[in-house]
mmCIF file of C-alpha atoms and ligand atoms in Angstrom:
data_model
loop_
_atom_site.group_PDB
_atom_site.id
_atom_site.type_symbol
_atom_site.label_atom_id
_atom_site.label_comp_id
_atom_site.label_asym_id
_atom_site.label_seq_id
_atom_site.Cartn_x
_atom_site.Cartn_y
_atom_site.Cartn_z
ATOM 1 C CA MET A 1 -0.168 0.099 -0.084
ATOM 2 C CA ILE A 2 1.263 3.356 -0.824
ATOM 3 C CA VAL A 3 0.374 6.328 1.082
ATOM 4 C CA GLU A 4 0.951 9.696 -0.726
ATOM 5 C CA MET A 5 1.376 12.699 1.737
ATOM 6 C CA ARG A 6 0.035 16.107 0.782
ATOM 7 C CA ALA A 7 2.391 18.597 -0.463
ATOM 8 C CA GLY A 8 3.900 20.510 2.616
ATOM 9 C CA THR A 9 2.964 17.889 4.822
ATOM 10 C CA THR A 10 4.565 17.991 8.342
ATOM 11 C CA GLN A 11 6.834 15.593 10.132
ATOM 12 C CA GLU A 12 4.185 15.129 12.790
ATOM 13 C CA GLU A 13 1.746 13.915 9.964
ATOM 14 C CA ILE A 14 4.262 11.516 8.473
ATOM 15 C CA ASP A 15 5.170 10.114 11.774
ATOM 16 C CA GLY A 16 1.153 9.788 12.442
ATOM 17 C CA VAL A 17 1.213 7.228 9.530
ATOM 18 C CA VAL A 18 4.303 5.474 10.480
ATOM 19 C CA GLN A 19 2.950 4.900 13.981
ATOM 20 C CA ARG A 20 -0.488 3.577 12.584
ATOM 21 C CA ALA A 21 1.433 1.237 10.379
ATOM 22 C CA LYS A 22 3.680 0.043 13.229
ATOM 23 C CA SER A 23 0.692 -0.492 15.553
ATOM 24 C CA LEU A 24 -0.656 -3.056 13.023
ATOM 25 C CA GLY A 25 2.551 -4.806 12.750
ATOM 26 C CA LEU A 26 3.425 -3.678 9.255
ATOM 27 C CA GLY A 27 6.820 -2.261 7.855
ATOM 28 C CA VAL A 28 7.363 0.918 6.531
ATOM 29 C CA GLN A 29 9.634 2.706 4.027
ATOM 30 C CA LEU A 30 9.878 6.507 3.300
ATOM 31 C CA ASN A 31 10.602 8.296 -0.034
ATOM 32 C CA LEU A 32 11.118 11.813 0.785
ATOM 33 C CA GLY A 33 10.838 12.991 -2.732
ATOM 34 C CA THR A 34 11.608 16.818 -3.488
ATOM 35 C CA ASP A 35 7.892 17.796 -3.699
ATOM 36 C CA ILE A 36 5.836 15.011 -1.923
ATOM 37 C CA THR A 37 6.616 12.407 0.672
ATOM 38 C CA VAL A 38 5.304 8.825 0.056
ATOM 39 C CA VAL A 39 5.129 6.023 2.586
ATOM 40 C CA ALA A 40 5.074 2.356 1.380
ATOM 41 C CA ILE A 41 3.267 0.304 4.043
ATOM 42 C CA LEU A 42 4.638 -3.259 3.886
ATOM 43 C CA GLY A 43 3.475 -6.478 4.856
ATOM 44 C CA SER A 44 2.102 -9.907 4.046
ATOM 45 C CA ASN A 45 -1.420 -8.948 4.787
ATOM 46 C CA THR A 46 -1.850 -5.314 3.522
ATOM 47 C CA GLY A 47 -4.188 -6.827 0.804
ATOM 48 C CA GLN A 48 -6.796 -7.478 3.626
ATOM 49 C CA LEU A 49 -6.616 -3.958 5.098
ATOM 50 C CA SER A 50 -8.742 -1.352 4.144
ATOM 51 C CA THR A 51 -7.140 2.018 2.551
ATOM 52 C CA ASP A 52 -9.153 3.955 4.817
ATOM 53 C CA ILE A 53 -7.050 2.966 7.835
ATOM 54 C CA PHE A 54 -4.509 5.435 6.452
ATOM 55 C CA ALA A 55 -6.569 7.740 4.157
ATOM 56 C CA VAL A 56 -8.239 9.302 7.214
ATOM 57 C CA LEU A 57 -5.047 10.137 8.926
ATOM 58 C CA PRO A 58 -4.084 13.997 8.758
ATOM 59 C CA GLY A 59 -1.775 14.999 5.897
ATOM 60 C CA VAL A 60 -2.709 11.997 3.755
ATOM 61 C CA GLU A 61 -3.490 12.872 0.049
ATOM 62 C CA ARG A 62 -4.203 9.313 -1.247
ATOM 63 C CA VAL A 63 -3.714 5.809 -0.611
ATOM 64 C CA ASN A 64 -3.123 3.398 -3.454
ATOM 65 C CA ARG A 65 -2.602 -0.320 -3.477
ATOM 66 C CA ILE A 66 0.388 -1.480 -5.618
ATOM 67 C CA MET A 67 -1.086 -4.387 -7.653
ATOM 68 C CA LYS A 68 2.379 -5.742 -8.286
ATOM 69 C CA PRO A 69 4.485 -8.100 -6.409
ATOM 70 C CA TYR A 70 7.281 -5.599 -6.168
ATOM 71 C CA LYS A 71 6.725 -2.469 -4.158
ATOM 72 C CA LEU A 72 9.972 -0.598 -3.420
ATOM 73 C CA ALA A 73 11.443 -0.984 -6.832
ATOM 74 C CA ALA A 74 7.994 0.158 -8.296
ATOM 75 C CA ARG A 75 7.532 3.806 -9.773
ATOM 76 C CA GLU A 76 4.331 3.900 -7.679
ATOM 77 C CA PHE A 77 6.591 4.290 -4.745
ATOM 78 C CA LYS A 78 9.012 6.744 -6.358
ATOM 79 C CA ALA A 79 8.046 8.429 -9.474
ATOM 80 C CA GLU A 80 11.406 10.036 -10.164
ATOM 81 C CA ASP A 81 14.429 8.006 -11.619
ATOM 82 C CA SER A 82 16.883 6.889 -8.810
ATOM 83 C CA LEU A 83 20.519 7.786 -9.206
ATOM 84 C CA VAL A 84 23.206 5.574 -7.703
ATOM 85 C CA SER A 85 26.450 7.388 -6.979
ATOM 86 C CA ILE A 86 29.791 5.684 -6.989
ATOM 87 C CA ASN A 87 32.633 7.863 -5.765
ATOM 88 C CA GLY A 88 31.028 10.800 -7.643
ATOM 89 C CA ILE A 89 30.035 8.841 -10.757
ATOM 90 C CA GLU A 90 26.326 8.677 -11.233
ATOM 91 C CA VAL A 91 24.445 5.940 -12.724
ATOM 92 C CA GLY A 92 21.087 6.896 -14.144
ATOM 93 C CA GLY A 93 21.726 10.382 -15.137
ATOM 94 C CA ASN A 94 22.628 11.849 -18.372
ATOM 95 C CA ARG A 95 26.109 10.002 -18.677
ATOM 96 C CA ILE A 96 26.236 6.444 -19.839
ATOM 97 C CA VAL A 97 28.571 4.576 -17.325
ATOM 98 C CA VAL A 98 30.739 1.993 -18.990
ATOM 99 C CA MET A 99 32.168 -0.782 -16.477
ATOM 100 C CA ALA A 100 34.810 -2.799 -18.176
ATOM 101 C CA GLY A 101 37.743 -5.384 -17.627
ATOM 102 C CA PRO A 102 38.296 -9.140 -17.656
ATOM 103 C CA CYS A 103 35.762 -11.746 -16.609
ATOM 104 C CA ALA A 104 38.075 -13.052 -13.705
ATOM 105 C CA VAL A 105 41.031 -11.293 -12.209
ATOM 106 C CA GLU A 106 43.999 -13.385 -13.118
ATOM 107 C CA SER A 107 47.195 -11.496 -12.098
ATOM 108 C CA GLU A 108 48.329 -8.195 -11.108
ATOM 109 C CA LYS A 109 49.774 -7.739 -14.607
ATOM 110 C CA GLN A 110 46.563 -8.792 -16.560
ATOM 111 C CA LEU A 111 44.522 -6.564 -14.450
ATOM 112 C CA ALA A 112 46.768 -3.487 -14.385
ATOM 113 C CA GLN A 113 46.838 -3.811 -18.326
ATOM 114 C CA ALA A 114 43.055 -4.082 -18.575
ATOM 115 C CA ALA A 115 42.577 -1.148 -16.113
ATOM 116 C CA LYS A 116 45.029 1.205 -18.207
ATOM 117 C CA ALA A 117 43.199 0.172 -21.382
ATOM 118 C CA VAL A 118 39.582 0.663 -20.350
ATOM 119 C CA ARG A 119 40.355 3.969 -18.516
ATOM 120 C CA GLU A 120 42.137 5.388 -21.371
ATOM 121 C CA ALA A 121 39.155 4.443 -23.719
ATOM 122 C CA GLY A 122 36.716 6.118 -21.473
ATOM 123 C CA ALA A 123 35.261 3.349 -19.134
ATOM 124 C CA CYS A 124 34.733 4.662 -15.483
ATOM 125 C CA VAL A 125 34.629 1.486 -13.724
ATOM 126 C CA LEU A 126 36.841 -1.593 -13.790
ATOM 127 C CA ARG A 127 35.307 -5.034 -13.515
ATOM 128 C CA GLY A 128 36.989 -8.405 -12.449
ATOM 129 C CA GLY A 129 35.625 -11.178 -10.781
ATOM 130 C CA ALA A 130 37.474 -12.778 -7.615
ATOM 131 C CA TYR A 131 34.931 -15.283 -6.888
ATOM 132 C CA LYS A 132 33.493 -16.928 -9.842
ATOM 133 C CA PRO A 133 30.353 -18.788 -9.965
ATOM 134 C CA ARG A 134 31.138 -21.401 -12.533
ATOM 135 C CA THR A 135 28.840 -24.121 -13.759
ATOM 136 C CA SER A 136 31.348 -26.628 -13.288
ATOM 137 C CA PRO A 137 33.422 -27.216 -10.085
ATOM 138 C CA PHE A 138 36.300 -28.149 -12.139
ATOM 139 C CA SER A 139 36.675 -24.845 -13.779
ATOM 140 C CA PHE A 140 38.766 -21.747 -12.426
ATOM 141 C CA GLN A 141 36.886 -20.608 -9.440
ATOM 142 C CA GLY A 142 38.868 -17.289 -9.201
ATOM 143 C CA LEU A 143 41.558 -15.966 -6.980
ATOM 144 C CA GLU A 144 39.423 -15.243 -4.141
ATOM 145 C CA GLU A 145 40.731 -12.942 -1.537
ATOM 146 C CA THR A 146 44.016 -12.767 -3.212
ATOM 147 C CA GLY A 147 42.081 -11.474 -6.171
ATOM 148 C CA LEU A 148 40.151 -8.901 -3.947
ATOM 149 C CA LYS A 149 43.644 -7.551 -2.876
ATOM 150 C CA LEU A 150 44.757 -7.066 -6.469
ATOM 151 C CA LEU A 151 41.610 -5.315 -7.392
ATOM 152 C CA ALA A 152 42.144 -2.898 -4.518
ATOM 153 C CA ARG A 153 45.817 -2.226 -5.560
ATOM 154 C CA VAL A 154 44.980 -1.535 -9.153
ATOM 155 C CA ARG A 155 42.103 0.703 -8.063
ATOM 156 C CA GLU A 156 44.652 2.706 -5.948
ATOM 157 C CA GLN A 157 47.115 2.765 -8.753
ATOM 158 C CA PHE A 158 44.867 3.712 -11.549
ATOM 159 C CA GLY A 159 42.161 5.825 -9.566
ATOM 160 C CA ILE A 160 39.318 3.645 -10.867
ATOM 161 C CA PRO A 161 36.529 2.341 -8.782
ATOM 162 C CA VAL A 162 35.952 -1.371 -9.112
ATOM 163 C CA ILE A 163 33.081 -3.792 -9.372
ATOM 164 C CA THR A 164 33.336 -7.559 -8.276
ATOM 165 C CA GLU A 165 30.906 -10.270 -7.490
ATOM 166 C CA VAL A 166 29.805 -11.597 -4.294
ATOM 167 C CA VAL A 167 28.754 -15.366 -4.104
ATOM 168 C CA ASP A 168 28.417 -16.086 -0.399
ATOM 169 C CA PRO A 169 26.392 -13.883 2.062
ATOM 170 C CA HIS A 170 29.302 -14.361 4.699
ATOM 171 C CA HIS A 171 31.755 -12.757 2.091
ATOM 172 C CA VAL A 172 29.643 -9.512 1.824
ATOM 173 C CA SER A 173 31.730 -7.150 4.528
ATOM 174 C CA LEU A 174 34.998 -8.779 3.331
ATOM 175 C CA VAL A 175 34.128 -7.970 -0.409
ATOM 176 C CA ALA A 176 32.778 -4.545 0.384
ATOM 177 C CA ASN A 177 36.213 -3.660 2.060
ATOM 178 C CA TYR A 178 37.847 -3.993 -1.360
ATOM 179 C CA ALA A 179 35.236 -2.877 -3.908
ATOM 180 C CA ASP A 180 33.222 0.027 -4.920
ATOM 181 C CA ILE A 181 30.244 -1.981 -6.187
ATOM 182 C CA LEU A 182 29.154 -5.416 -5.430
ATOM 183 C CA GLN A 183 27.674 -7.529 -8.213
ATOM 184 C CA ILE A 184 25.126 -10.177 -7.783
ATOM 185 C CA GLY A 185 25.534 -12.845 -10.601
ATOM 186 C CA SER A 186 22.736 -14.051 -12.802
ATOM 187 C CA ARG A 187 22.824 -17.527 -11.012
ATOM 188 C CA ASN A 188 22.406 -15.761 -7.507
ATOM 189 C CA MET A 189 19.504 -13.368 -8.325
ATOM 190 C CA GLN A 190 17.131 -15.267 -6.104
ATOM 191 C CA ASN A 191 19.854 -16.051 -3.368
ATOM 192 C CA PHE A 192 17.778 -14.249 -0.991
ATOM 193 C CA ALA A 193 20.250 -14.711 1.954
ATOM 194 C CA LEU A 194 22.835 -13.016 -0.302
ATOM 195 C CA LEU A 195 20.293 -10.370 -1.217
ATOM 196 C CA THR A 196 19.255 -9.568 2.452
ATOM 197 C CA SER A 197 23.162 -9.567 3.328
ATOM 198 C CA ILE A 198 24.084 -7.145 0.508
ATOM 199 C CA GLY A 199 20.900 -5.112 1.552
ATOM 200 C CA LYS A 200 22.214 -4.348 4.925
ATOM 201 C CA SER A 201 25.540 -3.366 3.525
ATOM 202 C CA GLN A 202 24.498 -0.269 1.864
ATOM 203 C CA CYS A 203 27.138 -0.715 -0.746
ATOM 204 C CA PRO A 204 26.212 0.055 -4.401
ATOM 205 C CA VAL A 205 25.200 -3.109 -6.066
ATOM 206 C CA VAL A 206 24.607 -4.400 -9.692
ATOM 207 C CA LEU A 207 21.855 -6.967 -9.657
ATOM 208 C CA LYS A 208 22.165 -9.118 -12.726
ATOM 209 C CA ARG A 209 18.991 -10.722 -14.014
ATOM 210 C CA GLY A 210 18.523 -14.393 -13.447
ATOM 211 C CA PHE A 211 18.758 -16.135 -17.024
ATOM 212 C CA SER A 212 15.425 -17.921 -16.467
ATOM 213 C CA CYS A 213 13.816 -14.909 -14.584
ATOM 214 C CA THR A 214 10.891 -12.916 -15.418
ATOM 215 C CA VAL A 215 11.504 -9.091 -15.155
ATOM 216 C CA THR A 216 8.846 -9.184 -12.443
ATOM 217 C CA GLU A 217 10.887 -11.845 -10.524
ATOM 218 C CA TRP A 218 13.982 -9.520 -10.775
ATOM 219 C CA LEU A 219 12.274 -6.468 -9.536
ATOM 220 C CA THR A 220 10.948 -8.475 -6.906
ATOM 221 C CA ALA A 221 14.427 -9.656 -6.079
ATOM 222 C CA ALA A 222 15.392 -5.810 -6.042
ATOM 223 C CA ASP A 223 12.939 -5.307 -3.497
ATOM 224 C CA TYR A 224 15.026 -7.603 -0.998
ATOM 225 C CA LEU A 225 17.864 -5.104 -1.372
ATOM 226 C CA LEU A 226 15.595 -2.057 -1.002
ATOM 227 C CA ALA A 227 13.720 -3.507 1.970
ATOM 228 C CA GLU A 228 17.073 -3.641 3.972
ATOM 229 C CA GLY A 229 17.584 0.031 3.265
ATOM 230 C CA ASN A 230 19.854 -0.376 0.408
ATOM 231 C CA SER A 231 18.937 2.347 -2.136
ATOM 232 C CA GLN A 232 21.857 2.191 -4.333
ATOM 233 C CA VAL A 233 20.636 -0.617 -6.606
ATOM 234 C CA ILE A 234 21.377 -1.083 -10.375
ATOM 235 C CA LEU A 235 19.847 -3.598 -12.468
ATOM 236 C CA CYS A 236 21.832 -5.383 -15.204
ATOM 237 C CA GLU A 237 20.290 -7.221 -18.101
ATOM 238 C CA ARG A 238 22.480 -9.851 -19.423
ATOM 239 C CA GLY A 239 20.389 -12.127 -21.515
ATOM 240 C CA ILE A 240 17.989 -14.907 -20.965
ATOM 241 C CA ARG A 241 17.555 -18.540 -21.773
ATOM 242 C CA THR A 242 15.464 -19.242 -24.882
ATOM 243 C CA PHE A 243 15.049 -21.686 -27.598
ATOM 244 C CA GLU A 244 17.545 -19.600 -29.549
ATOM 245 C CA ASP A 245 20.944 -20.942 -29.416
ATOM 246 C CA SER A 246 22.824 -18.890 -31.854
ATOM 247 C CA ALA A 247 24.246 -16.829 -29.189
ATOM 248 C CA ARG A 248 25.042 -17.679 -25.659
ATOM 249 C CA PHE A 249 21.947 -16.210 -24.366
ATOM 250 C CA SER A 250 19.079 -13.949 -25.865
ATOM 251 C CA LEU A 251 19.479 -10.243 -24.844
ATOM 252 C CA ASP A 252 15.996 -9.168 -23.937
ATOM 253 C CA ILE A 253 16.235 -5.626 -25.313
ATOM 254 C CA CYS A 254 12.484 -5.181 -24.155
ATOM 255 C CA SER A 255 13.251 -5.387 -20.602
ATOM 256 C CA ILE A 256 15.143 -2.128 -20.726
ATOM 257 C CA ALA A 257 11.947 -0.232 -21.848
ATOM 258 C CA VAL A 258 9.873 -2.451 -19.389
ATOM 259 C CA ILE A 259 11.990 -1.513 -16.492
ATOM 260 C CA LYS A 260 12.105 2.356 -17.316
ATOM 261 C CA ARG A 261 8.339 2.280 -17.394
ATOM 262 C CA PHE A 262 7.640 0.254 -14.117
ATOM 263 C CA SER A 263 10.609 1.004 -11.936
ATOM 264 C CA HIS A 264 12.860 4.051 -10.806
ATOM 265 C CA LEU A 265 15.887 1.809 -10.784
ATOM 266 C CA PRO A 266 18.723 2.533 -13.233
ATOM 267 C CA VAL A 267 19.464 -0.455 -15.654
ATOM 268 C CA ILE A 268 22.715 -1.294 -17.393
ATOM 269 C CA VAL A 269 23.210 -4.125 -19.877
ATOM 270 C CA ASP A 270 25.854 -6.755 -20.123
ATOM 271 C CA PRO A 271 26.367 -7.494 -23.964
ATOM 272 C CA SER A 272 29.257 -9.878 -23.324
ATOM 273 C CA HIS A 273 27.432 -12.723 -21.265
ATOM 274 C CA ALA A 274 24.354 -12.472 -23.770
ATOM 275 C CA ALA A 275 26.665 -12.757 -26.909
ATOM 276 C CA GLY A 276 29.208 -15.421 -25.904
ATOM 277 C CA HIS A 277 31.259 -14.195 -28.732
ATOM 278 C CA TYR A 278 33.440 -10.959 -29.119
ATOM 279 C CA SER A 279 32.093 -10.449 -32.644
ATOM 280 C CA LEU A 280 28.401 -9.915 -31.539
ATOM 281 C CA VAL A 281 29.277 -7.607 -28.472
ATOM 282 C CA PRO A 282 29.444 -4.154 -30.362
ATOM 283 C CA SER A 283 26.102 -4.542 -32.118
ATOM 284 C CA ILE A 284 24.321 -5.374 -28.904
ATOM 285 C CA ALA A 285 26.167 -2.846 -26.803
ATOM 286 C CA LYS A 286 24.904 -0.115 -29.205
ATOM 287 C CA ALA A 287 21.241 -1.548 -29.204
ATOM 288 C CA ALA A 288 21.405 -1.339 -25.437
ATOM 289 C CA ILE A 289 22.232 2.377 -25.418
ATOM 290 C CA ALA A 290 19.866 3.175 -28.098
ATOM 291 C CA ALA A 291 17.070 1.383 -26.046
ATOM 292 C CA GLY A 292 17.615 3.724 -23.069
ATOM 293 C CA ALA A 293 20.181 1.625 -20.819
ATOM 294 C CA ASP A 294 22.022 3.748 -18.366
ATOM 295 C CA GLY A 295 25.319 1.896 -18.940
ATOM 296 C CA LEU A 296 27.204 -1.245 -19.928
ATOM 297 C CA LEU A 297 29.249 -3.913 -18.290
ATOM 298 C CA ILE A 298 31.732 -5.255 -20.927
ATOM 299 C CA GLU A 299 34.304 -8.138 -20.865
ATOM 300 C CA VAL A 300 37.665 -6.677 -21.828
ATOM 301 C CA HIS A 301 41.104 -8.755 -21.635
ATOM 302 C CA PRO A 302 44.393 -7.560 -22.588
ATOM 303 C CA ASN A 303 44.980 -10.966 -24.348
ATOM 304 C CA PRO A 304 41.689 -12.849 -24.932
ATOM 305 C CA THR A 305 43.392 -15.863 -26.296
ATOM 306 C CA GLU A 306 44.952 -16.491 -22.863
ATOM 307 C CA ALA A 307 42.100 -15.721 -20.841
ATOM 308 C CA LEU A 308 41.244 -18.131 -18.195
ATOM 309 C CA VAL A 309 37.503 -17.478 -18.264
ATOM 310 C CA ASP A 310 35.280 -16.168 -21.078
ATOM 311 C CA GLY A 311 38.117 -15.159 -23.652
ATOM 312 C CA LEU A 312 35.872 -15.853 -26.674
ATOM 313 C CA GLN A 313 33.480 -13.265 -25.699
ATOM 314 C CA SER A 314 36.088 -10.610 -24.319
ATOM 315 C CA LEU A 315 36.954 -7.539 -26.528
ATOM 316 C CA THR A 316 40.844 -6.686 -26.904
ATOM 317 C CA PRO A 317 41.668 -3.258 -25.674
ATOM 318 C CA SER A 318 41.798 -1.921 -29.340
ATOM 319 C CA ASP A 319 38.289 -3.550 -30.068
ATOM 320 C CA PHE A 320 37.060 -1.940 -26.899
ATOM 321 C CA ALA A 321 38.400 1.565 -27.569
ATOM 322 C CA ARG A 322 36.666 1.435 -31.108
ATOM 323 C CA LEU A 323 33.541 0.457 -29.759
ATOM 324 C CA MET A 324 33.774 3.299 -27.162
ATOM 325 C CA ALA A 325 34.200 5.672 -29.992
ATOM 326 C CA GLU A 326 31.331 4.236 -31.897
ATOM 327 C CA LEU A 327 29.100 4.647 -28.868
ATOM 328 C CA LYS A 328 29.232 8.318 -28.604
ATOM 329 C CA PRO A 329 27.000 9.211 -31.639
ATOM 330 C CA ILE A 330 24.491 6.841 -30.444
ATOM 331 C CA ALA A 331 24.428 8.206 -26.845
ATOM 332 C CA GLN A 332 23.990 11.589 -28.244
ATOM 333 C CA ALA A 333 21.176 10.486 -30.484
ATOM 334 C CA VAL A 334 19.153 9.575 -27.466
ATOM 335 C CA GLY A 335 20.370 12.671 -25.357
ATOM 336 C CA ARG A 336 22.863 11.200 -23.475
ATOM 337 C CA HIS A 337 26.709 11.093 -23.260
ATOM 338 C CA ILE A 338 29.542 8.779 -22.500
HETATM 339 C C1 PEP B 1 30.130 -12.025 -14.720
HETATM 340 O O1 PEP B 1 29.664 -11.022 -15.089
HETATM 341 O O2 PEP B 1 31.194 -12.291 -14.279
HETATM 342 C C2 PEP B 1 29.176 -13.318 -14.880
HETATM 343 C C3 PEP B 1 29.469 -14.335 -14.351
HETATM 344 O O3 PEP B 1 27.962 -12.878 -15.431
HETATM 345 P P1 PEP B 1 26.641 -13.546 -14.899
HETATM 346 O O4 PEP B 1 26.309 -13.746 -13.703
HETATM 347 O O5 PEP B 1 25.694 -12.624 -15.775
HETATM 348 O O6 PEP B 1 26.569 -14.770 -15.726
HETATM 349 MN MN1 MN B 2 32.451 -13.862 -17.592
#
């Protein structure tokens, strides 16, 4: 249930709504917008309650039910677009934010070369997995804490923020000590213990779409992060599994428009995991920007032929620099810049 307060409402009136919700055993989340304040009333039985319980309170303009499974990620709760700030870089604003780097952190040399290349080409965040959620237990699992230390060292050296994946709820504070953005991988989109733990951390987070999940399930997963008070949530479309097998996954370009319509959260696109092949990445990246994505997450390796993970879908530094140049006019055409 969404309680919309009148313009110019007082703190006392807002407190009145919060108190009424609490007295009924319900949770609340406030959206203190520039013009109006919205109070989300959260609980499993709000559907059985009359909206009049809140509509009669002083300062209340109107009360609406959100007829969707997700509440806090919904536009009904927050009409204006959310911005996520990473060391002064805003995701969801006018600038297209490009995050790029290797699939996995392999060595200091590899990571430093990647950081230099992607930064020079205009990326503003370095990616690199220290913990890799691999389909097979026999595949390279990542350098783990050693990888985190390399990320932190390269971040200092090049002055570029880093994004890396967390796979275990118990690792959240460890990874947050080294990284600027936590990544929740596709395979963990519905790992609710992980979502709750990252929600409590307040660290900016990229929530990838589960490759067999609907947009509604994805936004409802985002609610787990938002419900814990972490408002720094960025969604990432990375392709879903369909009958089509000519690319690794099918990039759901539609989801970008759907997210923009139904949610206030910023959404970026990972063309690399959707494509599965470096030759397909540029076209998909361009389509994503044209469709309204707020950024990109792209795999770039200094030497893809020697990559331990995902070499086939990784761009070389020169391919990446070319793509960045080609993206500029597309961003401009949709009123953005890179
Ligand atoms: C990744 O970005 O490193 C990754 C594993 O991607 P996904 O979770 O989308 O498969
Ligand atoms: Mn990868």
